[in-house]
Coordinates of C-alpha atoms in Angstrom, one line a residue:
M15 CA -149.6 156.2 70.6
K16 CA -151.3 152.8 71.3
R17 CA -149.4 151.3 68.2
L18 CA -146.0 152.6 69.6
L19 CA -146.6 151.2 73.0
L20 CA -147.6 147.9 71.5
S21 CA -144.5 147.8 69.4
L22 CA -142.3 148.5 72.5
L23 CA -144.0 145.6 74.4
L24 CA -143.6 143.2 71.5
W25 CA -140.0 144.2 70.6
P26 CA -138.3 141.5 72.6
C27 CA -140.4 138.9 70.7
L28 CA -139.7 140.6 67.3
G29 CA -136.0 141.0 67.9
F30 CA -133.1 138.8 66.6
A31 CA -133.9 135.1 67.1
A32 CA -131.4 132.7 68.6
P33 CA -128.7 132.0 66.1
D34 CA -129.1 128.7 64.1
L35 CA -126.1 127.3 62.4
A36 CA -127.2 123.7 62.1
T37 CA -129.5 124.1 59.1
K38 CA -129.2 125.7 55.7
E39 CA -132.3 127.9 56.3
G40 CA -131.1 128.8 59.8
L41 CA -127.8 129.9 58.6
A42 CA -129.2 132.1 56.0
T43 CA -131.6 133.8 58.5
T44 CA -129.0 134.1 61.1
C45 CA -126.4 135.7 58.9
A46 CA -129.0 138.1 57.4
A47 CA -130.1 139.3 60.9
L48 CA -126.7 140.0 62.3
P49 CA -125.4 143.6 62.4
A50 CA -122.6 144.7 60.3
D51 CA -120.6 146.1 63.2
S52 CA -119.4 143.5 65.7
R53 CA -119.7 146.1 68.5
A54 CA -123.5 145.9 68.2
L55 CA -123.4 142.1 69.1
K56 CA -125.4 141.5 72.4
N57 CA -124.1 138.1 73.6
N58 CA -121.8 135.2 72.9
A59 CA -124.3 133.3 70.7
E60 CA -124.3 136.3 68.3
R61 CA -120.5 136.6 68.5
Q62 CA -120.1 133.0 67.4
A63 CA -122.5 133.5 64.6
F64 CA -120.9 136.7 63.5
A65 CA -117.5 134.9 63.2
V66 CA -118.9 132.1 61.1
C67 CA -121.0 134.3 58.9
N68 CA -118.2 136.8 58.3
D69 CA -115.8 134.1 57.3
I70 CA -118.3 132.4 55.0
A71 CA -119.0 135.9 53.3
L72 CA -115.3 136.3 53.0
L73 CA -114.7 132.9 51.5
R74 CA -117.5 133.6 49.0
Q75 CA -115.9 136.9 48.0
I76 CA -112.5 135.3 47.5
I77 CA -113.9 132.5 45.3
R78 CA -115.8 135.0 43.1
W79 CA -112.8 137.3 42.9
I80 CA -110.8 134.3 41.7
K81 CA -113.4 133.3 39.1
E82 CA -113.9 136.9 37.8
G83 CA -110.3 137.9 38.2
M84 CA -109.2 135.3 35.7
K85 CA -111.7 136.6 33.1
E86 CA -110.5 140.2 33.8
F87 CA -106.9 139.4 33.5
N88 CA -107.5 137.7 30.0
R89 CA -109.3 140.9 29.0
D90 CA -106.7 143.3 30.4
P91 CA -103.3 141.6 31.3
N92 CA -101.7 144.9 32.4
P93 CA -99.3 144.0 35.2
D94 CA -99.8 147.3 37.0
T95 CA -103.5 147.0 37.0
L96 CA -103.1 143.4 38.4
R97 CA -100.8 144.5 41.2
T98 CA -103.1 147.3 42.2
E99 CA -106.2 145.1 42.2
L100 CA -104.4 142.4 44.2
R101 CA -103.3 144.9 46.8
K102 CA -106.8 146.1 47.2
K103 CA -108.1 142.6 47.6
F104 CA -105.3 141.5 50.1
T105 CA -106.1 144.6 52.2
Y106 CA -109.8 143.7 52.2
V107 CA -109.1 140.1 53.3
R108 CA -106.7 141.3 56.0
D109 CA -109.1 143.7 57.4
Q110 CA -112.0 141.1 57.4
L111 CA -109.8 138.5 59.1
K112 CA -108.7 141.2 61.6
K113 CA -112.3 142.0 62.4
V114 CA -113.1 138.3 63.3
R115 CA -109.7 137.7 65.0
T116 CA -110.3 140.7 67.3
L117 CA -113.7 139.2 68.2
L118 CA -112.4 135.7 68.8
A119 CA -109.6 137.1 71.1
S120 CA -112.2 138.4 73.5
L121 CA -114.7 135.6 73.3
K122 CA -114.8 133.6 76.5
L123 CA -117.5 130.8 76.5
T124 CA -118.9 129.2 79.5
P125 CA -120.1 125.6 79.3
G126 CA -123.3 125.2 77.4
E127 CA -122.9 128.6 75.5
G128 CA -121.6 127.0 72.4
L129 CA -123.7 126.9 69.2
M130 CA -124.3 123.6 67.3
L131 CA -122.7 123.6 63.9
A132 CA -123.6 121.3 60.9
P133 CA -121.5 122.6 58.0
G134 CA -122.5 119.7 55.8
E135 CA -126.0 120.9 55.8
W136 CA -125.2 124.5 54.7
Q137 CA -124.9 123.8 50.8
L138 CA -124.1 127.3 49.9
H139 CA -123.9 129.0 46.6
L140 CA -120.3 130.3 46.4
D141 CA -119.1 131.3 43.0
G142 CA -122.0 133.5 42.0
D143 CA -122.8 131.8 38.6
G144 CA -126.5 131.3 39.5
T145 CA -126.2 127.5 40.0
I146 CA -125.3 125.6 43.3
E147 CA -122.9 122.9 41.8
T148 CA -122.0 119.7 43.5
W149 CA -118.6 120.9 44.9
E150 CA -120.5 124.0 46.4
R151 CA -123.2 121.8 48.0
F152 CA -120.5 119.8 49.9
F153 CA -117.7 122.4 50.2
F154 CA -118.0 122.5 54.1
A155 CA -118.6 118.8 54.6
F156 CA -115.9 117.1 56.6
P157 CA -113.9 114.1 55.2
Q158 CA -114.4 110.8 56.9
R159 CA -112.2 110.2 59.9
G160 CA -109.0 108.2 59.5
V161 CA -105.5 108.2 57.9
H162 CA -105.4 109.9 54.5
S163 CA -102.7 111.4 52.3
F164 CA -102.5 115.2 52.4
G165 CA -103.1 117.2 49.2
F166 CA -105.1 120.1 47.7
N167 CA -107.1 118.3 45.1
M168 CA -109.9 119.7 43.0
R169 CA -113.3 119.1 44.4
S170 CA -115.3 116.3 42.7
D171 CA -118.5 116.9 40.8
D172 CA -119.7 113.3 41.6
P173 CA -122.3 113.1 44.5
P174 CA -121.6 109.6 45.3
Y175 CA -118.0 110.5 46.0
Y176 CA -119.0 112.8 48.8
Q177 CA -121.5 110.2 50.2
Q178 CA -118.7 107.7 50.5
Q179 CA -115.8 109.9 51.6
Y180 CA -117.4 112.5 53.7
Q181 CA -119.4 112.9 56.9
L182 CA -122.4 114.7 55.5
D183 CA -124.4 114.7 58.7
A184 CA -121.5 115.7 60.9
R185 CA -122.4 118.1 63.8
F186 CA -120.4 119.6 66.7
K187 CA -120.9 122.1 69.4
I188 CA -118.5 125.1 69.8
D189 CA -116.5 125.2 73.1
Q190 CA -113.7 127.4 74.2
S191 CA -111.1 125.1 72.7
D192 CA -112.8 125.7 69.3
V193 CA -112.4 129.4 69.9
F194 CA -108.6 129.0 70.3
W195 CA -108.6 126.8 67.1
A196 CA -110.3 129.5 65.1
L197 CA -108.3 132.3 66.7
A198 CA -105.0 130.6 65.7
Y199 CA -106.2 130.2 62.1
H200 CA -107.2 133.8 61.9
Q201 CA -103.9 135.0 63.3
F202 CA -101.9 132.8 60.8
A203 CA -104.0 133.9 57.9
E204 CA -103.9 137.6 58.8
G205 CA -100.1 137.3 59.2
L206 CA -99.9 135.8 55.7
M207 CA -101.9 138.7 54.4
E208 CA -99.6 141.2 56.1
L209 CA -96.6 139.4 54.6
L210 CA -98.0 139.8 51.1
L211 CA -98.9 143.4 51.7
A212 CA -95.4 144.2 52.8
H213 CA -94.0 143.4 49.4
Q214 CA -94.8 144.0 45.8
V215 CA -94.1 142.0 42.7
N216 CA -92.0 143.8 40.1
F217 CA -93.2 142.4 36.9
G218 CA -90.4 142.2 34.3
A219 CA -87.6 142.7 36.8
K220 CA -84.7 140.3 37.1
G221 CA -85.0 137.4 39.5
D222 CA -83.4 138.9 42.6
E223 CA -85.4 142.1 42.3
S224 CA -88.8 140.5 41.3
I225 CA -90.0 140.9 44.9
E226 CA -89.4 144.2 46.7
L227 CA -90.2 145.2 50.2
R228 CA -92.5 148.2 50.4
D229 CA -93.9 148.3 53.9
P230 CA -91.6 147.2 56.8
A231 CA -94.4 147.9 59.3
A232 CA -96.6 145.3 57.7
L233 CA -93.7 142.8 57.9
L234 CA -93.4 143.4 61.7
R235 CA -97.2 142.9 62.1
S236 CA -96.8 139.5 60.2
H237 CA -94.1 138.3 62.5
L238 CA -96.0 139.2 65.6
L239 CA -99.3 137.6 64.3
I240 CA -97.5 134.4 63.6
L241 CA -96.1 134.4 67.1
E242 CA -99.6 135.1 68.5
G243 CA -100.9 132.2 66.4
V244 CA -98.4 129.9 67.9
A245 CA -99.5 131.0 71.4
S246 CA -103.1 130.4 70.6
S247 CA -102.2 126.9 69.4
R248 CA -100.5 126.2 72.6
A249 CA -103.6 127.5 74.5
L250 CA -105.7 125.3 72.3
R251 CA -103.6 122.1 73.1
R252 CA -103.9 122.9 76.8
S253 CA -107.6 123.6 76.7
L254 CA -108.2 120.3 74.8
L255 CA -106.2 118.2 77.2
A256 CA -108.3 119.8 80.1
E257 CA -111.6 118.8 78.8
T258 CA -113.5 116.1 80.6
D259 CA -116.8 115.9 78.7
D260 CA -117.3 113.9 75.5
K261 CA -120.2 115.0 73.5
D262 CA -120.5 116.7 70.1
E263 CA -116.8 117.4 69.9
W264 CA -114.8 119.0 67.1
I265 CA -111.1 118.4 68.0
P266 CA -110.9 115.6 70.5
N267 CA -108.3 114.9 73.1
P268 CA -107.0 111.3 73.4
H269 CA -109.9 110.3 75.7
Q270 CA -112.8 111.7 73.7
K271 CA -114.5 109.5 71.2
Y272 CA -117.7 111.4 70.1
T273 CA -116.0 113.6 67.5
V274 CA -116.4 114.5 63.8
F275 CA -112.8 115.6 63.4
P276 CA -111.2 114.1 60.3
L277 CA -108.0 113.0 62.1
E278 CA -107.3 110.5 64.6
L279 CA -105.6 112.2 67.5
D280 CA -104.0 109.9 70.1
Q281 CA -101.4 110.9 72.7
Q282 CA -98.6 110.5 70.4
A283 CA -100.2 113.0 68.0
Y284 CA -100.5 115.5 71.0
D285 CA -96.9 114.8 72.0
T286 CA -95.8 115.5 68.4
W287 CA -97.9 118.7 68.5
E288 CA -96.2 119.9 71.6
R289 CA -92.7 119.2 70.2
F290 CA -93.5 121.1 67.1
L291 CA -94.6 124.1 69.1
L292 CA -91.5 123.8 71.3
E293 CA -89.3 123.9 68.3
F294 CA -91.1 126.4 66.2
S295 CA -91.8 129.1 68.6
P296 CA -88.2 129.9 69.7
L297 CA -87.1 129.5 66.0
W298 CA -89.7 132.2 65.0
A299 CA -88.7 134.3 67.9
G300 CA -85.1 134.3 67.0
K301 CA -83.9 132.3 70.0
T302 CA -82.8 129.4 67.9
L303 CA -81.3 129.2 64.4
L304 CA -82.5 127.4 61.3
V305 CA -79.7 125.2 60.2
V306 CA -80.0 123.0 57.2
E307 CA -77.5 120.6 55.7
Q308 CA -75.7 122.1 52.7
N309 CA -76.7 119.2 50.4
A310 CA -80.4 119.4 51.3
G311 CA -82.9 119.8 48.4
G312 CA -86.1 121.7 47.9
M313 CA -87.0 124.9 49.8
L314 CA -84.8 123.9 52.8
G315 CA -81.8 123.5 50.5
E316 CA -82.3 127.1 49.2
V317 CA -82.2 128.3 52.8
A318 CA -78.9 126.4 53.4
K319 CA -77.3 128.3 50.6
R320 CA -78.0 131.6 52.4
C321 CA -75.5 131.0 55.3
P322 CA -71.9 129.6 55.2
P323 CA -71.2 126.3 57.1
G324 CA -71.3 126.7 60.8
Q325 CA -74.0 129.4 60.8
G326 CA -77.7 129.4 60.9
L327 CA -80.5 131.7 59.8
N328 CA -82.1 133.9 62.6
V329 CA -85.7 134.0 61.3
A330 CA -86.7 137.0 63.4
T331 CA -84.0 139.1 61.9
L332 CA -85.5 138.6 58.5
F333 CA -88.6 140.4 59.8
L334 CA -86.9 142.9 62.2
K335 CA -84.2 144.1 59.8
P336 CA -85.6 143.0 56.4
A337 CA -83.7 143.4 53.1
R338 CA -85.2 145.4 50.3
F339 CA -85.0 142.6 47.9
P340 CA -85.6 139.4 50.0
L341 CA -84.8 136.9 47.0
A342 CA -81.4 138.3 46.5
M343 CA -78.7 135.9 47.6
D344 CA -77.1 138.3 50.0
A345 CA -80.4 139.3 51.5
A346 CA -80.1 137.0 54.4
R347 CA -76.4 137.6 55.3
S348 CA -77.2 139.8 58.1
A349 CA -79.5 137.1 59.6
C350 CA -76.8 134.5 59.5
V351 CA -75.4 133.8 62.9
T352 CA -72.7 131.4 64.2
V353 CA -74.2 128.4 65.9
D354 CA -73.0 128.4 69.6
S355 CA -74.4 128.0 73.1
K356 CA -76.2 131.3 72.9
H357 CA -77.6 130.6 69.5
P358 CA -78.3 126.9 69.3
A359 CA -79.7 125.1 66.2
S360 CA -83.3 124.5 66.1
G361 CA -84.5 120.9 66.1
L362 CA -87.3 121.6 63.8
V363 CA -85.5 120.5 60.7
T364 CA -84.5 117.2 62.3
M365 CA -88.2 116.7 63.5
L366 CA -89.5 117.2 59.9
N367 CA -86.9 114.9 58.6
Q368 CA -87.7 112.2 61.0
A369 CA -91.4 112.5 60.3
A370 CA -90.8 112.1 56.6
E371 CA -88.6 109.1 57.2
R372 CA -91.2 107.4 59.3
G373 CA -93.7 108.0 56.6
R374 CA -91.4 106.4 53.9
A375 CA -90.6 103.4 56.2
N376 CA -94.2 102.7 57.0
P377 CA -96.5 102.1 53.9
Q378 CA -99.6 102.5 56.3
I379 CA -98.7 106.1 56.9
P380 CA -98.5 108.6 54.1
E381 CA -95.0 110.2 53.8
W382 CA -96.1 113.7 54.6
H383 CA -99.0 112.7 56.8
F384 CA -97.9 115.2 59.6
V385 CA -98.6 118.1 57.2
R386 CA -102.3 117.1 57.2
Y387 CA -102.2 117.5 61.0
L388 CA -100.7 121.0 60.7
Y389 CA -103.4 121.8 58.1
W390 CA -106.3 120.7 60.4
V391 CA -105.0 121.3 63.9
N392 CA -102.8 124.3 63.3

């Protein structure tokens, strides 16, 4: 009985310590101590830690799947097996994203509640091969601030490269704006997973029938999640502009200087961000139409071929009234609407073309520099 009473008295001291996400050891201890069920989290510090730890675990799982999946496919290249396994994995990723997305949507931080993060210190083992390679040690480190071209390049295995090009000691403190930032990314990523799960690949089928709609409900969820992500991005922008402090910042507003964010964000960047949201949101909701010049190239050129001159694509209709085979040339015909005062053309294509033109005209700005903003800022 004495031992039981002593345990009860000491329980507060023996419980879960304050989360530490600023050191490698602290991250490991914190993640190991968290409950598996987010409903068991007791405070906002634990909720922040849960979101970070769960996302790291998901990333680690995806990297290991990719590595092991390539080996498995080489052993058994059966397309039906591949399709089944991919669907299982996409479902798992979606469910993990939803878990954190739901938590983030309800997370309201007061000033001072944010945890300090130092991702460059984490140096985690990610691919499961038993060795922490150079790219793993610096995977979460932030690039140096400034103007750089955008690209998905292979990670370097040269440590001096990271020491010269990255902020290895970067630290920032989470605030409510950062919650909106993370929420938007989770909504977009979960929407992508729903989009993938809505369709299946028909290996060996002719081009138009190689992608087939199998779950219209998942397509509806995808459309809604993207809309919610845009709303979160709008809330993020408002929250950032309302900040008056300037210490340990992640995404800065034009007046904040103490930040480790890889991009320079001035008022013009915030104005461009606002314009993008103002153009994209009604387009995705079906209030404006996607109109592309008939002679346009690339992906936009393919969109232009779907509708006759004088008409534009109602993007929302593609989700609300989807075709069985979305790659078929006539799949989008029901979504083609005549451009008029009730269905105006979106200005998004013009905006993207102008951004690309400014990049081509100014050698100091990479041509598709604005894509890097979308990648980091959402």
